[in-house]
Coordinates of C-alpha atoms and ligand atoms in Angstrom, one line a residue:
Chain A
X109 CA -10.9 48.0 -18.3
X110 CA -7.9 50.2 -18.1
X111 CA -7.2 48.9 -14.7
X112 CA -7.5 45.2 -15.6
X113 CA -5.1 45.8 -18.5
X114 CA -2.5 47.4 -16.3
X115 CA -2.9 44.6 -13.8
X116 CA -2.4 42.0 -16.5
X117 CA 0.7 43.8 -17.7
X118 CA 2.0 43.9 -14.3
X119 CA 1.5 40.2 -13.9
X120 CA 3.2 39.6 -17.2
X121 CA 6.4 41.4 -16.3
X122 CA 6.4 39.6 -13.0
X123 CA 6.0 36.2 -14.6
X124 CA 8.9 37.0 -16.9
X125 CA 11.0 37.7 -13.9
X126 CA 9.9 34.5 -12.3
X127 CA 10.5 32.7 -15.6
X128 CA 14.2 33.5 -15.5
X129 CA 14.4 32.8 -11.8
X130 CA 12.8 29.4 -12.2
X131 CA 14.8 28.4 -15.2
X132 CA 18.4 29.4 -14.4
X133 CA 20.6 26.6 -13.1
X134 CA 21.7 26.8 -9.4
X135 CA 24.1 24.8 -7.4
X136 CA 21.4 22.2 -6.7
X137 CA 20.8 21.6 -10.4
X138 CA 24.5 21.3 -11.1
X139 CA 24.9 18.8 -8.4
X140 CA 22.0 16.9 -9.9
X141 CA 23.7 16.7 -13.2
X142 CA 27.1 15.7 -11.8
X143 CA 25.4 13.0 -9.6
X144 CA 23.5 11.6 -12.5
X145 CA 26.7 11.7 -14.7
X146 CA 28.7 9.7 -12.1
X147 CA 26.1 7.1 -11.6
X148 CA 25.5 6.6 -15.4
X149 CA 29.3 6.3 -15.8
X150 CA 29.5 3.6 -13.1
X151 CA 26.6 1.7 -14.5
X152 CA 28.1 1.8 -17.9
X153 CA 31.4 0.3 -16.7
X154 CA 29.6 -2.4 -14.8
X155 CA 27.5 -3.3 -17.8
X156 CA 30.6 -3.4 -20.0
X157 CA 32.5 -5.7 -17.6
X158 CA 29.6 -8.1 -17.2
X159 CA 28.8 -8.2 -20.9
X160 CA 32.5 -8.8 -21.9
X161 CA 32.7 -11.5 -19.2
X162 CA 29.6 -13.3 -20.6
X163 CA 30.9 -13.0 -24.1
X164 CA 34.4 -14.2 -23.2
X165 CA 33.2 -17.3 -21.3
X166 CA 30.6 -18.1 -24.0
X167 CA 32.9 -17.7 -26.9
X168 CA 35.6 -19.7 -25.3
X169 CA 33.2 -22.3 -23.9
X170 CA 31.7 -23.1 -27.3
X171 CA 35.0 -23.4 -29.0
X172 CA 35.1 -27.0 -27.9
X173 CA 32.2 -27.6 -30.1
X174 CA 32.8 -25.2 -33.0
X175 CA 36.6 -25.6 -33.3
X176 CA 37.4 -29.0 -31.9
X177 CA 34.1 -30.4 -33.2
X178 CA 33.3 -32.4 -30.1
X179 CA 29.6 -33.2 -30.1
X180 CA 27.6 -31.4 -27.4
X181 CA 25.8 -34.7 -26.5
X182 CA 29.1 -36.5 -26.1
X183 CA 30.4 -33.7 -23.9
X184 CA 27.3 -33.9 -21.7
X185 CA 26.9 -37.6 -21.5
X186 CA 30.4 -38.9 -21.9
X187 CA 31.9 -40.5 -18.8
X188 CA 35.5 -40.4 -19.7
X189 CA 37.4 -37.2 -19.0
X190 CA 40.9 -37.2 -20.5
X191 CA 41.3 -34.0 -22.5
X192 CA 44.9 -34.6 -23.5
X193 CA 43.7 -37.8 -25.2
X194 CA 40.8 -36.0 -26.8
X195 CA 38.2 -37.5 -24.5
X196 CA 36.1 -35.0 -22.8
X197 CA 33.0 -36.5 -21.2
X198 CA 31.9 -34.1 -18.5
X199 CA 29.2 -36.2 -17.0
X200 CA 31.3 -37.2 -13.9
X201 CA 31.8 -33.6 -13.0
X202 CA 28.2 -32.6 -13.7
X203 CA 27.0 -35.4 -11.6
X204 CA 29.5 -34.6 -8.8
X205 CA 28.4 -31.0 -8.8
X206 CA 24.7 -31.8 -8.6
X207 CA 25.3 -34.5 -6.0
X208 CA 27.2 -32.4 -3.5
X209 CA 24.8 -29.4 -4.1
X210 CA 21.6 -31.3 -3.5
X211 CA 23.0 -33.4 -0.7
X212 CA 24.3 -30.3 1.1
X213 CA 21.0 -28.5 0.6
X214 CA 18.9 -31.4 1.8
X215 CA 21.0 -31.9 4.9
X216 CA 21.3 -28.2 5.7
X217 CA 17.6 -27.2 5.2
X218 CA 16.1 -28.9 8.3
X219 CA 18.9 -27.5 10.5
X220 CA 18.5 -24.0 9.0
X221 CA 14.7 -24.1 9.5
X222 CA 15.0 -25.3 13.0
X223 CA 17.6 -22.7 13.9
X224 CA 15.6 -19.9 12.2
X225 CA 12.4 -20.9 14.0
X226 CA 14.3 -20.9 17.3
X227 CA 15.7 -17.5 16.6
X228 CA 12.5 -15.9 15.5
X229 CA 9.7 -17.7 17.4
X230 CA 11.1 -19.6 20.3
X231 CA 13.8 -17.4 21.8
X232 CA 14.0 -14.1 19.8
X233 CA 16.1 -12.4 22.4
X234 CA 18.8 -15.0 22.6
X235 CA 18.5 -15.4 18.9
X236 CA 19.2 -11.8 18.3
X237 CA 21.9 -11.4 20.9
X238 CA 23.8 -14.7 20.5
X239 CA 23.0 -16.7 17.4
X240 CA 22.7 -13.8 15.0
X241 CA 26.3 -12.7 15.4
X242 CA 27.5 -16.3 15.2
X243 CA 25.8 -16.8 11.9
X244 CA 27.0 -13.6 10.5
X245 CA 30.5 -14.6 11.5
X246 CA 30.1 -18.0 9.8
X247 CA 28.9 -16.4 6.6
X248 CA 32.0 -14.3 6.5
X249 CA 34.6 -17.0 7.0
X250 CA 36.7 -17.5 3.8
X251 CA 36.0 -20.8 2.0
X252 CA 39.6 -21.9 2.2
X253 CA 39.3 -22.1 6.0
X254 CA 36.3 -24.4 5.6
X255 CA 38.3 -26.5 3.2
X256 CA 41.2 -26.6 5.5
X257 CA 39.1 -27.7 8.4
X258 CA 37.5 -30.3 6.1
X259 CA 40.9 -31.6 5.1
X260 CA 42.2 -31.7 8.7
X261 CA 39.1 -33.0 10.4
X262 CA 36.4 -34.4 8.1
X263 CA 38.6 -36.4 5.8
X264 CA 40.5 -38.2 8.5
X265 CA 37.2 -38.8 10.3
X266 CA 35.6 -40.4 7.3
X267 CA 38.7 -42.4 6.7
X268 CA 38.4 -43.9 10.2
X269 CA 34.6 -44.3 10.0
X270 CA 34.3 -46.0 6.6
X271 CA 37.8 -46.7 5.4
X272 CA 39.2 -45.7 2.1
X273 CA 40.9 -42.4 1.6
X274 CA 38.3 -40.3 3.2
X275 CA 38.1 -38.1 0.2
X276 CA 34.8 -38.1 -1.7
X277 CA 31.3 -36.8 -2.1
X278 CA 30.3 -37.3 1.5
X279 CA 33.2 -35.2 2.8
X280 CA 32.4 -32.5 0.3
X281 CA 28.8 -32.6 1.3
X282 CA 29.7 -32.2 4.9
X283 CA 31.9 -29.2 4.3
X284 CA 29.3 -27.6 2.0
X285 CA 26.6 -28.3 4.6
X286 CA 28.5 -26.2 7.1
X287 CA 29.2 -23.5 4.5
X288 CA 25.6 -23.1 3.2
X289 CA 24.0 -23.5 6.6
X290 CA 24.6 -19.9 7.7
X291 CA 23.5 -18.6 4.3
X292 CA 20.2 -20.5 4.4
X293 CA 19.6 -19.8 8.0
X294 CA 20.1 -16.1 7.9
X295 CA 17.9 -15.7 4.8
X296 CA 15.3 -17.9 6.4
X297 CA 15.4 -15.8 9.5
X298 CA 14.8 -12.7 7.4
X299 CA 11.9 -14.2 5.6
X300 CA 10.3 -15.4 8.9
X301 CA 10.7 -12.0 10.5
X302 CA 9.1 -10.5 7.4
X303 CA 5.9 -12.4 8.1
X304 CA 3.4 -9.8 9.2
X305 CA 2.8 -9.9 13.0
X306 CA -1.0 -9.8 12.5
X307 CA -0.9 -13.2 10.9
X308 CA 0.6 -14.6 14.0
X309 CA -1.8 -12.8 16.3
X310 CA -4.8 -13.9 14.2
X311 CA -3.7 -17.5 14.5
X312 CA -3.0 -17.3 18.3
X313 CA -6.3 -15.5 18.9
X314 CA -8.1 -18.4 17.2
X315 CA -6.7 -20.8 19.9
X316 CA -4.0 -22.2 17.7
X317 CA -0.9 -23.4 19.5
X318 CA 2.5 -21.9 18.9
X319 CA 3.5 -25.0 16.8
X320 CA 0.3 -24.8 14.7
X321 CA 0.9 -21.1 14.2
X322 CA 4.5 -21.7 13.1
X323 CA 3.9 -24.6 10.9
X324 CA 0.6 -23.6 9.2
X325 CA 0.8 -19.8 9.1
X326 CA 4.3 -18.5 9.5
X327 CA 6.2 -21.1 7.5
X328 CA 3.4 -21.1 4.9
X329 CA 3.5 -17.4 4.3
X330 CA 7.3 -17.4 4.3
X331 CA 7.5 -20.3 1.8
X332 CA 8.8 -18.2 -1.1
X333 CA 11.4 -16.6 1.1
X334 CA 12.6 -20.0 2.4
X335 CA 12.8 -21.5 -1.1
X336 CA 14.8 -18.5 -2.1
X337 CA 17.1 -19.1 0.8
X338 CA 17.6 -22.7 -0.2
X339 CA 18.3 -21.8 -3.8
X340 CA 20.9 -19.2 -2.7
X341 CA 22.5 -21.9 -0.6
X342 CA 22.5 -24.3 -3.5
X343 CA 24.0 -21.6 -5.8
X344 CA 26.7 -21.1 -3.2
X345 CA 27.4 -24.9 -3.0
X346 CA 27.3 -25.3 -6.8
X347 CA 29.8 -22.5 -7.3
X348 CA 32.1 -23.3 -4.4
X349 CA 35.5 -24.4 -5.7
X350 CA 38.3 -24.2 -3.2
X351 CA 36.8 -26.0 -0.2
X352 CA 35.3 -28.7 -2.3
X353 CA 38.6 -29.3 -4.2
X354 CA 40.4 -29.8 -0.9
X355 CA 38.2 -32.6 0.3
X356 CA 36.6 -34.4 -2.7
X357 CA 39.7 -36.1 -4.1
X358 CA 39.5 -34.7 -7.6
X359 CA 39.2 -37.9 -9.6
X360 CA 37.4 -37.2 -12.9
X361 CA 35.6 -40.5 -12.8
X362 CA 32.0 -41.5 -12.5
X363 CA 31.1 -41.4 -8.7
X364 CA 30.5 -45.0 -7.8
X365 CA 29.7 -44.3 -4.2
X366 CA 29.8 -41.4 -1.7
X367 CA 33.1 -42.3 -0.2
X368 CA 35.5 -42.6 -3.1
X369 CA 37.3 -39.7 -4.7
X370 CA 35.2 -37.8 -7.3
X371 CA 35.2 -34.3 -8.7
X372 CA 32.9 -31.4 -9.5
X373 CA 32.9 -28.8 -12.3
X374 CA 34.6 -26.3 -10.0
X375 CA 37.1 -28.6 -8.6
X376 CA 38.1 -29.8 -12.0
X377 CA 38.4 -26.2 -13.2
X378 CA 40.7 -25.1 -10.4
X379 CA 42.7 -28.3 -10.6
X380 CA 43.2 -28.2 -14.4
X381 CA 43.4 -24.6 -15.4
X382 CA 47.1 -24.2 -14.7
X383 CA 48.2 -27.1 -16.8
X384 CA 46.6 -26.3 -20.1
X385 CA 47.7 -24.2 -23.0
X386 CA 45.4 -21.5 -24.4
X387 CA 43.6 -22.5 -27.5
X388 CA 44.1 -26.2 -27.2
X389 CA 41.3 -28.7 -26.6
X390 CA 42.1 -29.4 -23.0
X391 CA 41.9 -25.6 -22.3
X392 CA 38.7 -25.2 -24.3
X393 CA 37.2 -28.1 -22.5
X394 CA 37.7 -26.4 -19.2
X395 CA 36.0 -23.2 -20.6
X396 CA 33.1 -25.4 -21.5
X397 CA 32.9 -26.5 -17.8
X398 CA 32.9 -22.8 -16.9
X399 CA 30.1 -22.2 -19.3
X400 CA 28.0 -24.8 -17.6
X401 CA 28.7 -23.1 -14.3
X402 CA 27.6 -19.8 -15.7
X403 CA 24.4 -21.2 -17.2
X404 CA 23.6 -22.9 -13.9
X405 CA 24.0 -19.6 -12.0
X406 CA 21.8 -17.9 -14.5
X407 CA 19.3 -20.7 -13.9
X408 CA 19.5 -20.2 -10.1
X409 CA 18.9 -16.5 -10.6
X410 CA 15.9 -17.0 -12.9
X411 CA 14.5 -19.5 -10.4
X412 CA 14.8 -17.0 -7.5
X413 CA 13.0 -14.3 -9.6
X414 CA 10.3 -16.7 -10.6
X415 CA 9.7 -17.7 -7.0
X416 CA 9.7 -14.1 -5.9
X417 CA 7.1 -13.2 -8.5
X418 CA 4.8 -16.2 -7.6
X419 CA 5.1 -15.2 -3.9
X420 CA 4.1 -11.7 -4.7
X421 CA 1.1 -12.9 -6.7
X422 CA 0.0 -15.0 -3.8
X423 CA -0.1 -12.1 -1.4
X424 CA -1.7 -9.6 -3.8
X425 CA -4.4 -11.7 -5.1
Chain B
X33 CA -2.5 22.3 28.2
X34 CA -3.8 19.0 29.5
X35 CA -6.3 19.3 32.3
X36 CA -5.6 17.2 35.4
X37 CA -8.4 15.0 36.6
X38 CA -8.4 13.1 39.8
X39 CA -8.2 9.4 39.5
X40 CA -9.9 9.1 42.9
X41 CA -13.2 10.3 41.5
X42 CA -14.6 7.5 39.5
X43 CA -18.1 6.2 38.9
X44 CA -17.9 2.5 38.1
X45 CA -21.2 0.5 38.2
X46 CA -21.4 -3.0 39.7
X47 CA -24.0 -5.6 39.1
X48 CA -26.2 -7.4 41.6
X49 CA -26.3 -11.2 41.9
X50 CA -29.3 -11.4 39.6
X51 CA -27.4 -10.2 36.6
X52 CA -25.5 -13.1 34.9
X53 CA -22.1 -12.1 33.9
X54 CA -20.0 -13.2 30.9
X55 CA -16.7 -12.3 32.6
X56 CA -15.2 -9.9 35.1
X57 CA -11.9 -8.4 36.1
X58 CA -10.8 -7.7 39.6
X59 CA -8.0 -5.3 40.4
X60 CA -6.3 -6.1 37.1
X61 CA -3.0 -4.3 36.5
X62 CA -1.0 -4.4 33.4
X63 CA 2.7 -3.5 33.1
X64 CA 4.7 -3.2 29.9
X65 CA 8.1 -3.7 31.6
X66 CA 8.3 -0.8 34.0
X67 CA 5.5 1.1 32.2
X68 CA 2.3 0.7 34.4
X69 CA -0.4 0.8 31.7
X70 CA -3.5 -0.4 33.5
X71 CA -4.5 0.4 37.1
X72 CA -7.0 -1.5 39.2
X73 CA -9.4 -2.4 36.5
X74 CA -12.7 -3.6 37.9
X75 CA -15.2 -4.2 35.2
X76 CA -18.0 -6.8 34.9
X77 CA -19.6 -7.7 31.6
X78 CA -23.3 -8.8 31.5
X79 CA -24.1 -11.8 29.4
X80 CA -25.6 -11.3 25.9
X81 CA -25.0 -7.6 25.8
X82 CA -22.6 -5.4 23.9
X83 CA -20.2 -3.4 26.1
X84 CA -18.3 -0.6 24.6
X85 CA -14.9 0.6 25.8
X86 CA -14.2 4.2 24.9
X87 CA -11.4 6.7 25.7
X88 CA -8.6 8.7 24.1
X89 CA -5.7 7.1 22.2
X90 CA -3.3 5.5 24.6
X91 CA -5.7 5.2 27.5
X92 CA -5.3 1.5 27.7
X93 CA -8.4 0.1 25.9
X94 CA -6.5 -2.4 23.8
X95 CA -4.3 -3.3 26.7
X96 CA -7.3 -4.1 28.7
X97 CA -9.1 -6.0 26.0
X98 CA -6.0 -8.1 25.0
X99 CA -5.6 -9.2 28.6
X100 CA -9.0 -10.7 28.7
X101 CA -8.1 -13.6 26.4
X102 CA -4.4 -13.7 27.5
X103 CA -3.1 -12.2 24.2
X104 CA -0.8 -10.1 26.4
X105 CA 1.1 -13.3 27.4
X106 CA 4.7 -12.7 26.6
X107 CA 4.2 -9.0 25.9
X108 CA 3.0 -7.6 29.2
X109 CA 2.7 -8.6 32.9
X110 CA -0.9 -8.9 33.9
X111 CA -1.7 -9.2 37.6
X112 CA -5.1 -9.4 39.4
X113 CA -7.9 -11.7 38.7
X114 CA -9.9 -12.3 35.5
X115 CA -13.1 -14.3 36.3
X116 CA -14.7 -16.4 33.7
X117 CA -17.3 -19.1 34.6
X118 CA -16.1 -18.8 38.2
X119 CA -12.5 -19.6 37.3
X120 CA -9.6 -17.1 37.6
X121 CA -8.1 -17.4 34.1
X122 CA -5.2 -15.2 34.9
X123 CA -3.3 -18.1 36.5
X124 CA -0.3 -20.1 35.3
X125 CA -2.0 -23.5 35.1
X126 CA -4.8 -22.3 32.8
X127 CA -4.9 -23.6 29.2
X128 CA -4.7 -20.5 27.1
X129 CA -5.7 -22.3 23.9
X130 CA -9.0 -23.3 25.6
X131 CA -9.5 -19.8 26.8
X132 CA -9.0 -18.3 23.3
X133 CA -11.4 -20.8 21.9
X134 CA -14.1 -19.5 24.2
X135 CA -13.1 -15.9 24.2
X136 CA -12.6 -15.0 20.5
X137 CA -11.0 -11.8 19.2
X138 CA -11.3 -9.6 16.2
X139 CA -8.6 -7.0 15.5
X140 CA -8.6 -3.5 14.3
X141 CA -7.0 -4.3 11.0
X142 CA -8.8 -7.1 9.0
X143 CA -6.3 -9.9 9.2
X144 CA -7.5 -12.9 7.1
X145 CA -4.8 -15.4 6.2
X146 CA -3.5 -15.5 2.6
X147 CA -5.7 -18.5 2.0
X148 CA -9.2 -19.1 0.6
X149 CA -12.3 -18.0 2.4
X150 CA -13.0 -21.6 3.2
X151 CA -9.5 -22.3 4.5
X152 CA -9.6 -19.3 6.7
X153 CA -12.5 -20.7 8.7
X154 CA -11.3 -24.3 8.4
X155 CA -8.0 -23.2 9.9
X156 CA -9.7 -22.1 13.1
X157 CA -11.8 -25.3 13.3
X158 CA -8.9 -27.6 12.6
X159 CA -6.7 -25.8 15.2
X160 CA -9.5 -26.8 17.6
X161 CA -9.7 -30.4 16.7
X162 CA -12.7 -30.4 14.4
X163 CA -11.9 -32.5 11.4
X164 CA -15.0 -34.2 10.1
X165 CA -15.9 -32.9 6.6
X166 CA -19.6 -32.6 7.2
X167 CA -19.2 -30.7 10.4
X168 CA -16.6 -28.4 8.8
X169 CA -19.0 -27.6 6.0
X170 CA -21.9 -26.9 8.3
X171 CA -19.8 -24.7 10.5
X172 CA -18.5 -22.7 7.6
X173 CA -22.0 -22.0 6.4
X174 CA -23.3 -21.2 9.8
X175 CA -20.5 -18.9 10.8
X176 CA -20.6 -17.0 7.5
X177 CA -24.3 -16.6 7.9
X178 CA -23.7 -15.4 11.4
X179 CA -21.3 -12.8 10.2
X180 CA -23.7 -11.7 7.4
X181 CA -21.2 -12.7 4.7
X182 CA -22.8 -15.9 3.4
X183 CA -24.9 -14.3 0.6
X184 CA -21.9 -12.4 -0.7
X185 CA -19.4 -15.3 -0.9
X186 CA -21.3 -18.6 -1.0
X187 CA -20.5 -19.2 -4.6
X188 CA -16.8 -18.3 -4.2
X189 CA -15.7 -20.0 -1.0
X190 CA -12.4 -21.0 -2.7
X191 CA -11.6 -17.5 -3.7
X192 CA -8.6 -15.9 -1.9
X193 CA -9.7 -14.0 1.3
X194 CA -7.5 -11.2 0.3
X195 CA -9.6 -10.5 -2.8
X196 CA -12.5 -9.4 -0.5
X197 CA -13.2 -5.8 0.4
X198 CA -12.0 -4.5 3.7
X199 CA -15.5 -4.8 5.2
X200 CA -16.0 -8.3 3.9
X201 CA -12.6 -9.3 5.2
X202 CA -13.5 -8.0 8.7
X203 CA -16.8 -9.9 8.6
X204 CA -14.7 -13.0 7.5
X205 CA -12.6 -12.4 10.6
X206 CA -15.7 -12.3 12.7
X207 CA -17.0 -15.5 11.0
X208 CA -13.7 -17.1 11.7
X209 CA -14.0 -16.3 15.4
X210 CA -17.6 -17.4 15.8
X211 CA -17.0 -20.6 13.9
X212 CA -15.4 -22.0 17.1
X213 CA -18.7 -21.1 19.0
X214 CA -17.0 -18.9 21.6
X215 CA -19.2 -17.3 24.2
X216 CA -17.4 -14.0 24.5
X217 CA -16.3 -12.0 21.5
X218 CA -13.7 -9.2 21.9
X219 CA -13.4 -6.6 19.1
X220 CA -10.7 -4.0 19.0
X221 CA -11.9 -1.1 16.8
X222 CA -13.2 -3.5 14.2
X223 CA -14.6 -0.7 12.0
X224 CA -11.8 1.8 12.0
X225 CA -10.5 0.7 8.7
X226 CA -13.9 0.4 7.1
X227 CA -16.1 2.8 5.1
X228 CA -19.5 3.9 6.5
X229 CA -21.5 1.2 4.6
X230 CA -19.3 -1.6 5.7
X231 CA -19.4 -0.2 9.2
X232 CA -23.2 -0.4 9.2
X233 CA -23.0 -4.0 8.1
X234 CA -20.6 -5.0 10.8
X235 CA -22.7 -3.1 13.4
X236 CA -25.9 -4.9 12.3
X237 CA -24.0 -8.2 12.5
X238 CA -22.9 -7.4 16.0
X239 CA -26.4 -6.5 17.1
X240 CA -27.6 -9.8 15.8
X241 CA -24.7 -11.7 17.4
X242 CA -25.4 -10.4 20.9
X243 CA -28.3 -12.8 21.1
X244 CA -25.8 -15.6 21.2
X245 CA -22.6 -14.0 22.4
X246 CA -21.4 -11.5 24.9
X247 CA -19.5 -8.8 23.1
X248 CA -16.9 -6.3 24.3
X249 CA -15.9 -3.8 21.7
X250 CA -13.3 -1.0 21.7
X251 CA -14.3 2.0 19.6
X252 CA -13.2 5.5 19.0
X253 CA -16.6 6.3 17.5
X254 CA -19.0 7.6 20.1
X255 CA -22.0 7.3 17.7
X256 CA -21.1 3.7 17.2
X257 CA -20.9 3.2 21.0
X258 CA -24.3 4.7 21.5
X259 CA -25.8 2.9 18.5
X260 CA -24.9 -0.6 19.5
X261 CA -23.8 -0.9 23.1
X262 CA -25.8 -1.5 26.3
X263 CA -23.0 -0.7 28.7
X264 CA -20.1 1.7 28.2
X265 CA -16.8 2.1 30.0
X266 CA -14.7 5.2 29.8
X267 CA -10.9 4.8 30.0
X268 CA -8.4 7.6 30.9
X269 CA -4.6 7.2 31.2
X270 CA -4.9 3.5 32.3
X271 CA -7.7 4.1 34.7
X272 CA -11.4 3.2 34.3
X273 CA -13.1 6.4 35.2
X274 CA -16.8 5.7 34.5
X275 CA -18.8 2.6 33.7
X276 CA -22.6 2.9 33.2
X277 CA -25.4 1.9 30.9
X278 CA -24.7 3.6 27.6
X279 CA -27.8 5.8 27.6
X280 CA -26.9 7.2 31.0
X281 CA -23.3 7.6 30.1
X282 CA -24.0 9.8 27.1
X283 CA -27.0 11.8 28.5
X284 CA -25.8 12.2 32.0
X285 CA -22.1 11.5 32.7
X286 CA -21.3 11.5 36.4
X287 CA -17.8 12.9 36.7
X288 CA -15.9 15.8 35.1
X289 CA -13.5 13.8 33.0
X290 CA -16.3 11.9 31.3
X291 CA -18.4 15.0 30.9
X292 CA -15.5 16.7 29.1
X293 CA -14.7 13.8 26.9
X294 CA -18.3 13.3 25.8
X295 CA -18.7 17.1 25.2
X296 CA -15.6 17.0 23.2
X297 CA -13.8 19.6 25.3
X298 CA -11.3 17.2 26.6
X299 CA -7.8 18.3 27.8
Ligands
ATP632 N1 3.3 -3.7 23.1 C1 3.5 -2.7 23.9 N2 4.7 -2.5 24.5 C2 4.9 -1.4 25.4 N3 3.9 -0.5 25.7 C3 2.7 -0.7 25.1 C4 2.4 -1.7 24.2 N4 1.2 -1.6 23.8 C5 0.7 -0.5 24.5 N5 1.6 0.1 25.2 C6 1.4 1.3 26.1 O1 0.3 1.1 26.9 C7 -0.5 2.3 26.9 C8 -1.9 2.0 26.5 O2 -1.9 1.6 25.1 P1 -3.1 0.9 24.4 O3 -2.7 0.4 23.1 O4 -3.8 0.0 25.3 O5 -4.1 2.2 24.2 P2 -5.5 2.3 23.4 O6 -6.4 2.9 24.4 O7 -5.8 1.0 22.8 O8 -5.1 3.4 22.3 P3 -5.7 3.5 20.8 O9 -7.0 4.1 20.9 O10 -4.7 4.4 20.1 O11 -5.6 2.1 20.2 C9 0.2 3.3 26.0 O12 0.9 4.2 26.8 C10 1.2 2.5 25.2 O13 2.4 3.2 25.0
MG633 MG1 -5.9 0.3 20.7

């Protein structure tokens, strides 16, 4: 009994000593605090910037409707854009934006898929050594360069081919096609590479050909990744301003065909933003266009998340 | 300290003309680039028997097995001859899709596609040109029965294959392979990811399947080899050291390296 008690006591004093040792702050804990402090600070700033941007664009964008009392429906469906005369129908630009975006995505997707399949399945070595750097380079080229090439090459070419000025939706589509191709391709390559190797082996071992394996197993299981790639490409096309503005002709009229001057939300914004006075209807109307762009990019984001979630479900089930 | 064994001292059985063989390799060598992974592999596999390939990790069992249905194409260089129905299938002009249809393969990790149970089997059949609905249905049922999975899944054929247990998934992979009516079935450690009960199920399935198919199975599990196989080959560092009927191999191994491996006093 005596002995156990003294042992216990001994343990108690020891644990007290350990208590202080384990609780006092060392260099490591200080570093922990500092690190956490810095990252919270940075996150705080970013949140602040994003929130104020959203608030700024939204409040300015809805001023057209709250202060100038333009009806939302008229704004969305009106075909006449002459803000200095009080006419702000944004439909031509909305149509223009969607037209060039979808057209570019539709043209680019087959090329991107073909290139990505070549790079991952047909010739992975050459793909990695040669095509990969080329595509990375293309992603990094500033859009003004694409626009400039479009202006110098595509527009004159279209002028010769079909007549007219050469400016228009088809030239914009072509420039955007070249711009989104590397984006879609490189993301598709990533998603094809992410397909587990054992799917491919399982398919080949069953006597399936390489083509059957690619089309029915690899593409199928990479579907959500490929859709995400296409949406990213579309988001890029939808938001691209400079290159489009240089080749589309910037006429705020309903696009009658693919080869006459038209405009997009972005091209109208970049063209018009310098000539308007803050707080007037023409200025507010441009902010409303910006708001549409913002909403669309939120929509693209939501779509990507939705697809990612569905893709995950499919694999977990 | 790894013990050195002579690669000259081997005990590899051969079969007389009366034994009908499923397939056979003659002086097969495998190279991964400059890495010589398989040396002079001479093995013959009797029809309708289970042959087990055993050996330490890295000894070349998978390398050997994958060469048999040309799954090493594009990964490794395989030289020598692989005889199947009197044809050397290790030649450029041979149709590899046809080979893989007749020589099926099941992998270590269950690898069903992220499709329904039915689709997993239909995929294999469609890839091989079978499209008629009635025949598809019949083959689905037969192959699932053959793999002893039918009773567990017959009411849920449209359920995702990924919702099955590991053991069920592996039996689905076996079903998928036998749906094409191959005559040789290659299995690379098919039970290593499975619990003991699922393992027993797969083993029972294999014992049943050997009536129709010739089976070559890689296994790390000596008990499994002795439970199910008739012939057993021991691999060591890319060499086939001993090949004998399983009973003989385990009770009376001929050469030191096999004796040590089976006694567990290896290296
Ligand atoms: N794809 C590959 N590329 C290069 N070398 C390989 C490849 N696969 C196997 N090897 C080499 O070949 C040798 C034999 O490997 P293998 O996978 O056939 O062994 P194993 O007997 O199946 O081993 P385990 O029991 O671990 O599966 C090893 O030295 C390995 O490094
Ligand atoms: Mg192996």
